[in-house]
Amino acid sequence: MQFLSSPQSKTFTGPIAGGLRAGQALFFQGVVPTDAKNFAINLMLENREDIAFHFNSRIETSSVVCDSCQLLLTTVFCMVIFYLISFSVIVNGHFFCEFQRRDPLEKVKDLNINGDVFMNHFGICEVDQIKISVTLPAHKGN
């Protein structure tokens, strides 16, 4: 078994090209290191000071905080965050939680990832509003 240490750089903040809009999904695939304490994914408003959506994995207390939702992420994971009527989160293929936004969706311009996590893939894709399904491009390994 290979053990992974926490990454050196623990913070990423960057723009969401064109901003976030209804019908888009953010796809994350990452690995939580064996010595991890926590990590967070934040959807930031255009001023980069206010947070429209906060997902905080608190590994030491075996919980994830997204308002009152809880889940433990301690290994490889796939997460999809999408917005149709509210923010919805799917983790490893299972519905996790729903979160009503407080700010206009058009103001979400940046993504912030911080803490103890290796993010292998990130992408933005379209969500089918009728079937509520997400189609992701295939990843072919070596």
mmCIF file with all atom_site columns, C-alpha atoms in Angstrom:
data_model
loop_
_atom_site.group_PDB
_atom_site.id
_atom_site.type_symbol
_atom_site.label_atom_id
_atom_site.label_alt_id
_atom_site.label_comp_id
_atom_site.label_asym_id
_atom_site.label_entity_id
_atom_site.label_seq_id
_atom_site.pdbx_PDB_ins_code
_atom_site.Cartn_x
_atom_site.Cartn_y
_atom_site.Cartn_z
_atom_site.occupancy
_atom_site.B_iso_or_equiv
_atom_site.pdbx_formal_charge
_atom_site.auth_seq_id
_atom_site.auth_comp_id
_atom_site.auth_asym_id
_atom_site.auth_atom_id
_atom_site.pdbx_PDB_model_num
ATOM 1   C CA . MET A 1 1   ? 0.000   0.000  0.000   1.00 0.00 ? 1   MET A CA 1
ATOM 2   C CA . GLN A 1 2   ? 1.303   3.439  -0.908  1.00 0.00 ? 2   GLN A CA 1
ATOM 3   C CA . PHE A 1 3   ? 0.845   6.284  1.555   1.00 0.00 ? 3   PHE A CA 1
ATOM 4   C CA . LEU A 1 4   ? 0.480   9.811  0.255   1.00 0.00 ? 4   LEU A CA 1
ATOM 5   C CA . SER A 1 5   ? 1.593   12.863 2.194   1.00 0.00 ? 5   SER A CA 1
ATOM 6   C CA . SER A 1 6   ? -0.280  16.141 2.101   1.00 0.00 ? 6   SER A CA 1
ATOM 7   C CA . PRO A 1 7   ? 0.523   18.363 -0.890  1.00 0.00 ? 7   PRO A CA 1
ATOM 8   C CA . GLN A 1 8   ? 3.006   21.217 -0.452  1.00 0.00 ? 8   GLN A CA 1
ATOM 9   C CA . SER A 1 9   ? 0.727   23.868 -1.929  1.00 0.00 ? 9   SER A CA 1
ATOM 10  C CA . LYS A 1 10  ? -2.587  23.720 -0.104  1.00 0.00 ? 10  LYS A CA 1
ATOM 11  C CA . THR A 1 11  ? -4.504  26.538 -1.764  1.00 0.00 ? 11  THR A CA 1
ATOM 12  C CA . PHE A 1 12  ? -5.791  27.111 -5.275  1.00 0.00 ? 12  PHE A CA 1
ATOM 13  C CA . THR A 1 13  ? -7.968  30.044 -6.285  1.00 0.00 ? 13  THR A CA 1
ATOM 14  C CA . GLY A 1 14  ? -8.833  30.643 -9.907  1.00 0.00 ? 14  GLY A CA 1
ATOM 15  C CA . PRO A 1 15  ? -11.573 31.909 -12.178 1.00 0.00 ? 15  PRO A CA 1
ATOM 16  C CA . ILE A 1 16  ? -14.452 29.846 -13.504 1.00 0.00 ? 16  ILE A CA 1
ATOM 17  C CA . ALA A 1 17  ? -14.272 30.779 -17.188 1.00 0.00 ? 17  ALA A CA 1
ATOM 18  C CA . GLY A 1 18  ? -17.424 32.702 -18.067 1.00 0.00 ? 18  GLY A CA 1
ATOM 19  C CA . GLY A 1 19  ? -18.776 32.316 -14.528 1.00 0.00 ? 19  GLY A CA 1
ATOM 20  C CA . LEU A 1 20  ? -21.136 29.605 -13.302 1.00 0.00 ? 20  LEU A CA 1
ATOM 21  C CA . ARG A 1 21  ? -24.620 29.222 -14.756 1.00 0.00 ? 21  ARG A CA 1
ATOM 22  C CA . ALA A 1 22  ? -27.618 26.954 -14.270 1.00 0.00 ? 22  ALA A CA 1
ATOM 23  C CA . GLY A 1 23  ? -27.161 23.624 -16.010 1.00 0.00 ? 23  GLY A CA 1
ATOM 24  C CA . GLN A 1 24  ? -23.402 23.434 -15.469 1.00 0.00 ? 24  GLN A CA 1
ATOM 25  C CA . ALA A 1 25  ? -21.656 20.915 -13.240 1.00 0.00 ? 25  ALA A CA 1
ATOM 26  C CA . LEU A 1 26  ? -18.244 21.105 -11.604 1.00 0.00 ? 26  LEU A CA 1
ATOM 27  C CA . PHE A 1 27  ? -16.507 17.716 -11.626 1.00 0.00 ? 27  PHE A CA 1
ATOM 28  C CA . PHE A 1 28  ? -13.719 16.944 -9.153  1.00 0.00 ? 28  PHE A CA 1
ATOM 29  C CA . GLN A 1 29  ? -11.642 13.794 -8.818  1.00 0.00 ? 29  GLN A CA 1
ATOM 30  C CA . GLY A 1 30  ? -9.061  13.712 -6.067  1.00 0.00 ? 30  GLY A CA 1
ATOM 31  C CA . VAL A 1 31  ? -7.224  11.794 -3.386  1.00 0.00 ? 31  VAL A CA 1
ATOM 32  C CA . VAL A 1 32  ? -7.222  12.565 0.320   1.00 0.00 ? 32  VAL A CA 1
ATOM 33  C CA . PRO A 1 33  ? -3.717  11.886 1.765   1.00 0.00 ? 33  PRO A CA 1
ATOM 34  C CA . THR A 1 34  ? -3.333  9.506  4.704   1.00 0.00 ? 34  THR A CA 1
ATOM 35  C CA . ASP A 1 35  ? -2.215  12.330 7.028   1.00 0.00 ? 35  ASP A CA 1
ATOM 36  C CA . ALA A 1 36  ? -4.983  14.745 5.983   1.00 0.00 ? 36  ALA A CA 1
ATOM 37  C CA . LYS A 1 37  ? -6.863  16.852 8.521   1.00 0.00 ? 37  LYS A CA 1
ATOM 38  C CA . ASN A 1 38  ? -9.314  18.746 6.283   1.00 0.00 ? 38  ASN A CA 1
ATOM 39  C CA . PHE A 1 39  ? -9.962  20.330 2.924   1.00 0.00 ? 39  PHE A CA 1
ATOM 40  C CA . ALA A 1 40  ? -12.541 22.705 1.476   1.00 0.00 ? 40  ALA A CA 1
ATOM 41  C CA . ILE A 1 41  ? -14.036 23.558 -1.886  1.00 0.00 ? 41  ILE A CA 1
ATOM 42  C CA . ASN A 1 42  ? -15.541 27.039 -2.137  1.00 0.00 ? 42  ASN A CA 1
ATOM 43  C CA . LEU A 1 43  ? -17.464 28.724 -4.921  1.00 0.00 ? 43  LEU A CA 1
ATOM 44  C CA . MET A 1 44  ? -16.553 32.377 -4.555  1.00 0.00 ? 44  MET A CA 1
ATOM 45  C CA . LEU A 1 45  ? -18.472 35.466 -5.608  1.00 0.00 ? 45  LEU A CA 1
ATOM 46  C CA . GLU A 1 46  ? -16.910 37.967 -7.969  1.00 0.00 ? 46  GLU A CA 1
ATOM 47  C CA . ASN A 1 47  ? -15.402 40.006 -5.114  1.00 0.00 ? 47  ASN A CA 1
ATOM 48  C CA . ARG A 1 48  ? -13.514 36.873 -3.861  1.00 0.00 ? 48  ARG A CA 1
ATOM 49  C CA . GLU A 1 49  ? -14.507 37.736 -0.296  1.00 0.00 ? 49  GLU A CA 1
ATOM 50  C CA . ASP A 1 50  ? -17.965 36.150 -0.141  1.00 0.00 ? 50  ASP A CA 1
ATOM 51  C CA . ILE A 1 51  ? -18.636 32.420 -0.525  1.00 0.00 ? 51  ILE A CA 1
ATOM 52  C CA . ALA A 1 52  ? -21.737 31.217 -2.414  1.00 0.00 ? 52  ALA A CA 1
ATOM 53  C CA . PHE A 1 53  ? -21.151 27.518 -1.614  1.00 0.00 ? 53  PHE A CA 1
ATOM 54  C CA . HIS A 1 54  ? -18.820 25.957 0.990   1.00 0.00 ? 54  HIS A CA 1
ATOM 55  C CA . PHE A 1 55  ? -17.967 22.229 1.173   1.00 0.00 ? 55  PHE A CA 1
ATOM 56  C CA . ASN A 1 56  ? -15.616 21.435 4.080   1.00 0.00 ? 56  ASN A CA 1
ATOM 57  C CA . SER A 1 57  ? -14.345 17.889 4.696   1.00 0.00 ? 57  SER A CA 1
ATOM 58  C CA . ARG A 1 58  ? -13.270 17.669 8.364   1.00 0.00 ? 58  ARG A CA 1
ATOM 59  C CA . ILE A 1 59  ? -11.437 14.366 8.377   1.00 0.00 ? 59  ILE A CA 1
ATOM 60  C CA . GLU A 1 60  ? -10.382 14.458 12.043  1.00 0.00 ? 60  GLU A CA 1
ATOM 61  C CA . THR A 1 61  ? -14.034 14.609 13.142  1.00 0.00 ? 61  THR A CA 1
ATOM 62  C CA . SER A 1 62  ? -15.291 12.248 10.399  1.00 0.00 ? 62  SER A CA 1
ATOM 63  C CA . SER A 1 63  ? -17.625 14.813 8.874   1.00 0.00 ? 63  SER A CA 1
ATOM 64  C CA . VAL A 1 64  ? -18.213 17.114 5.963   1.00 0.00 ? 64  VAL A CA 1
ATOM 65  C CA . VAL A 1 65  ? -19.913 20.401 6.659   1.00 0.00 ? 65  VAL A CA 1
ATOM 66  C CA . CYS A 1 66  ? -22.097 21.944 3.996   1.00 0.00 ? 66  CYS A CA 1
ATOM 67  C CA . ASP A 1 67  ? -24.425 23.742 6.321   1.00 0.00 ? 67  ASP A CA 1
ATOM 68  C CA . SER A 1 68  ? -25.713 20.689 8.208   1.00 0.00 ? 68  SER A CA 1
ATOM 69  C CA . CYS A 1 69  ? -24.740 17.840 5.839   1.00 0.00 ? 69  CYS A CA 1
ATOM 70  C CA . GLN A 1 70  ? -22.158 15.269 6.954   1.00 0.00 ? 70  GLN A CA 1
ATOM 71  C CA . LEU A 1 71  ? -20.033 12.674 5.145   1.00 0.00 ? 71  LEU A CA 1
ATOM 72  C CA . LEU A 1 72  ? -16.520 11.260 5.526   1.00 0.00 ? 72  LEU A CA 1
ATOM 73  C CA . LEU A 1 73  ? -14.091 11.498 2.618   1.00 0.00 ? 73  LEU A CA 1
ATOM 74  C CA . THR A 1 74  ? -10.831 9.689  3.347   1.00 0.00 ? 74  THR A CA 1
ATOM 75  C CA . THR A 1 75  ? -9.787  8.032  0.083   1.00 0.00 ? 75  THR A CA 1
ATOM 76  C CA . VAL A 1 76  ? -10.104 8.466  -3.666  1.00 0.00 ? 76  VAL A CA 1
ATOM 77  C CA . PHE A 1 77  ? -13.324 10.270 -4.543  1.00 0.00 ? 77  PHE A CA 1
ATOM 78  C CA . CYS A 1 78  ? -15.333 11.711 -7.409  1.00 0.00 ? 78  CYS A CA 1
ATOM 79  C CA . MET A 1 79  ? -17.547 14.684 -6.672  1.00 0.00 ? 79  MET A CA 1
ATOM 80  C CA . VAL A 1 80  ? -19.981 16.565 -8.882  1.00 0.00 ? 80  VAL A CA 1
ATOM 81  C CA . ILE A 1 81  ? -21.489 19.896 -7.814  1.00 0.00 ? 81  ILE A CA 1
ATOM 82  C CA . PHE A 1 82  ? -24.268 21.158 -10.066 1.00 0.00 ? 82  PHE A CA 1
ATOM 83  C CA . TYR A 1 83  ? -26.944 23.800 -10.002 1.00 0.00 ? 83  TYR A CA 1
ATOM 84  C CA . LEU A 1 84  ? -30.447 23.475 -11.404 1.00 0.00 ? 84  LEU A CA 1
ATOM 85  C CA . ILE A 1 85  ? -32.767 24.874 -8.717  1.00 0.00 ? 85  ILE A CA 1
ATOM 86  C CA . SER A 1 86  ? -30.216 24.621 -5.900  1.00 0.00 ? 86  SER A CA 1
ATOM 87  C CA . PHE A 1 87  ? -26.646 23.374 -5.525  1.00 0.00 ? 87  PHE A CA 1
ATOM 88  C CA . SER A 1 88  ? -26.648 19.567 -5.506  1.00 0.00 ? 88  SER A CA 1
ATOM 89  C CA . VAL A 1 89  ? -23.666 17.407 -4.577  1.00 0.00 ? 89  VAL A CA 1
ATOM 90  C CA . ILE A 1 90  ? -23.027 13.844 -5.756  1.00 0.00 ? 90  ILE A CA 1
ATOM 91  C CA . VAL A 1 91  ? -20.105 11.949 -4.189  1.00 0.00 ? 91  VAL A CA 1
ATOM 92  C CA . ASN A 1 92  ? -18.882 8.636  -5.643  1.00 0.00 ? 92  ASN A CA 1
ATOM 93  C CA . GLY A 1 93  ? -22.084 8.260  -7.657  1.00 0.00 ? 93  GLY A CA 1
ATOM 94  C CA . HIS A 1 94  ? -24.502 8.837  -4.755  1.00 0.00 ? 94  HIS A CA 1
ATOM 95  C CA . PHE A 1 95  ? -26.597 11.897 -3.960  1.00 0.00 ? 95  PHE A CA 1
ATOM 96  C CA . PHE A 1 96  ? -25.062 13.619 -0.927  1.00 0.00 ? 96  PHE A CA 1
ATOM 97  C CA . CYS A 1 97  ? -26.824 16.906 -0.235  1.00 0.00 ? 97  CYS A CA 1
ATOM 98  C CA . GLU A 1 98  ? -28.632 19.903 -1.614  1.00 0.00 ? 98  GLU A CA 1
ATOM 99  C CA . PHE A 1 99  ? -27.906 23.499 -0.690  1.00 0.00 ? 99  PHE A CA 1
ATOM 100 C CA . GLN A 1 100 ? -30.028 26.578 -1.448  1.00 0.00 ? 100 GLN A CA 1
ATOM 101 C CA . ARG A 1 101 ? -27.924 29.466 -2.671  1.00 0.00 ? 101 ARG A CA 1
ATOM 102 C CA . ARG A 1 102 ? -28.122 32.869 -1.046  1.00 0.00 ? 102 ARG A CA 1
ATOM 103 C CA . ASP A 1 103 ? -26.515 34.932 -3.794  1.00 0.00 ? 103 ASP A CA 1
ATOM 104 C CA . PRO A 1 104 ? -27.290 35.291 -7.513  1.00 0.00 ? 104 PRO A CA 1
ATOM 105 C CA . LEU A 1 105 ? -25.653 32.449 -9.455  1.00 0.00 ? 105 LEU A CA 1
ATOM 106 C CA . GLU A 1 106 ? -24.274 34.923 -12.003 1.00 0.00 ? 106 GLU A CA 1
ATOM 107 C CA . LYS A 1 107 ? -21.988 36.347 -9.302  1.00 0.00 ? 107 LYS A CA 1
ATOM 108 C CA . VAL A 1 108 ? -20.152 33.029 -8.792  1.00 0.00 ? 108 VAL A CA 1
ATOM 109 C CA . LYS A 1 109 ? -16.879 33.655 -10.634 1.00 0.00 ? 109 LYS A CA 1
ATOM 110 C CA . ASP A 1 110 ? -14.088 31.816 -8.806  1.00 0.00 ? 110 ASP A CA 1
ATOM 111 C CA . LEU A 1 111 ? -13.208 28.420 -7.405  1.00 0.00 ? 111 LEU A CA 1
ATOM 112 C CA . ASN A 1 112 ? -11.104 27.971 -4.263  1.00 0.00 ? 112 ASN A CA 1
ATOM 113 C CA . ILE A 1 113 ? -9.703  24.609 -3.116  1.00 0.00 ? 113 ILE A CA 1
ATOM 114 C CA . ASN A 1 114 ? -7.631  24.466 0.042   1.00 0.00 ? 114 ASN A CA 1
ATOM 115 C CA . GLY A 1 115 ? -6.385  22.018 2.638   1.00 0.00 ? 115 GLY A CA 1
ATOM 116 C CA . ASP A 1 116 ? -5.149  18.442 2.498   1.00 0.00 ? 116 ASP A CA 1
ATOM 117 C CA . VAL A 1 117 ? -6.206  17.068 -0.891  1.00 0.00 ? 117 VAL A CA 1
ATOM 118 C CA . PHE A 1 118 ? -4.650  16.113 -4.231  1.00 0.00 ? 118 PHE A CA 1
ATOM 119 C CA . MET A 1 119 ? -7.055  17.153 -6.977  1.00 0.00 ? 119 MET A CA 1
ATOM 120 C CA . ASN A 1 120 ? -6.329  14.913 -9.992  1.00 0.00 ? 120 ASN A CA 1
ATOM 121 C CA . HIS A 1 121 ? -9.026  16.214 -12.327 1.00 0.00 ? 121 HIS A CA 1
ATOM 122 C CA . PHE A 1 122 ? -11.331 19.193 -12.489 1.00 0.00 ? 122 PHE A CA 1
ATOM 123 C CA . GLY A 1 123 ? -13.748 20.043 -15.248 1.00 0.00 ? 123 GLY A CA 1
ATOM 124 C CA . ILE A 1 124 ? -16.928 21.902 -16.077 1.00 0.00 ? 124 ILE A CA 1
ATOM 125 C CA . CYS A 1 125 ? -19.642 20.102 -18.005 1.00 0.00 ? 125 CYS A CA 1
ATOM 126 C CA . GLU A 1 126 ? -23.308 20.523 -18.907 1.00 0.00 ? 126 GLU A CA 1
ATOM 127 C CA . VAL A 1 127 ? -26.112 18.866 -16.917 1.00 0.00 ? 127 VAL A CA 1
ATOM 128 C CA . ASP A 1 128 ? -29.206 17.448 -18.631 1.00 0.00 ? 128 ASP A CA 1
ATOM 129 C CA . GLN A 1 129 ? -32.065 19.299 -16.925 1.00 0.00 ? 129 GLN A CA 1
ATOM 130 C CA . ILE A 1 130 ? -34.702 16.733 -17.879 1.00 0.00 ? 130 ILE A CA 1
ATOM 131 C CA . LYS A 1 131 ? -32.912 13.497 -16.941 1.00 0.00 ? 131 LYS A CA 1
ATOM 132 C CA . ILE A 1 132 ? -30.783 15.195 -14.257 1.00 0.00 ? 132 ILE A CA 1
ATOM 133 C CA . SER A 1 133 ? -27.761 13.250 -15.415 1.00 0.00 ? 133 SER A CA 1
ATOM 134 C CA . VAL A 1 134 ? -24.183 14.296 -15.943 1.00 0.00 ? 134 VAL A CA 1
ATOM 135 C CA . THR A 1 135 ? -22.137 13.121 -18.923 1.00 0.00 ? 135 THR A CA 1
ATOM 136 C CA . LEU A 1 136 ? -18.395 13.224 -18.352 1.00 0.00 ? 136 LEU A CA 1
ATOM 137 C CA . PRO A 1 137 ? -15.669 12.592 -20.912 1.00 0.00 ? 137 PRO A CA 1
ATOM 138 C CA . ALA A 1 138 ? -14.069 9.148  -20.581 1.00 0.00 ? 138 ALA A CA 1
ATOM 139 C CA . HIS A 1 139 ? -10.653 8.923  -18.957 1.00 0.00 ? 139 HIS A CA 1
ATOM 140 C CA . LYS A 1 140 ? -8.405  6.245  -20.414 1.00 0.00 ? 140 LYS A CA 1
ATOM 141 C CA . GLY A 1 141 ? -5.532  5.077  -18.242 1.00 0.00 ? 141 GLY A CA 1
ATOM 142 C CA . ASN A 1 142 ? -2.213  3.728  -19.516 1.00 0.00 ? 142 ASN A CA 1
#
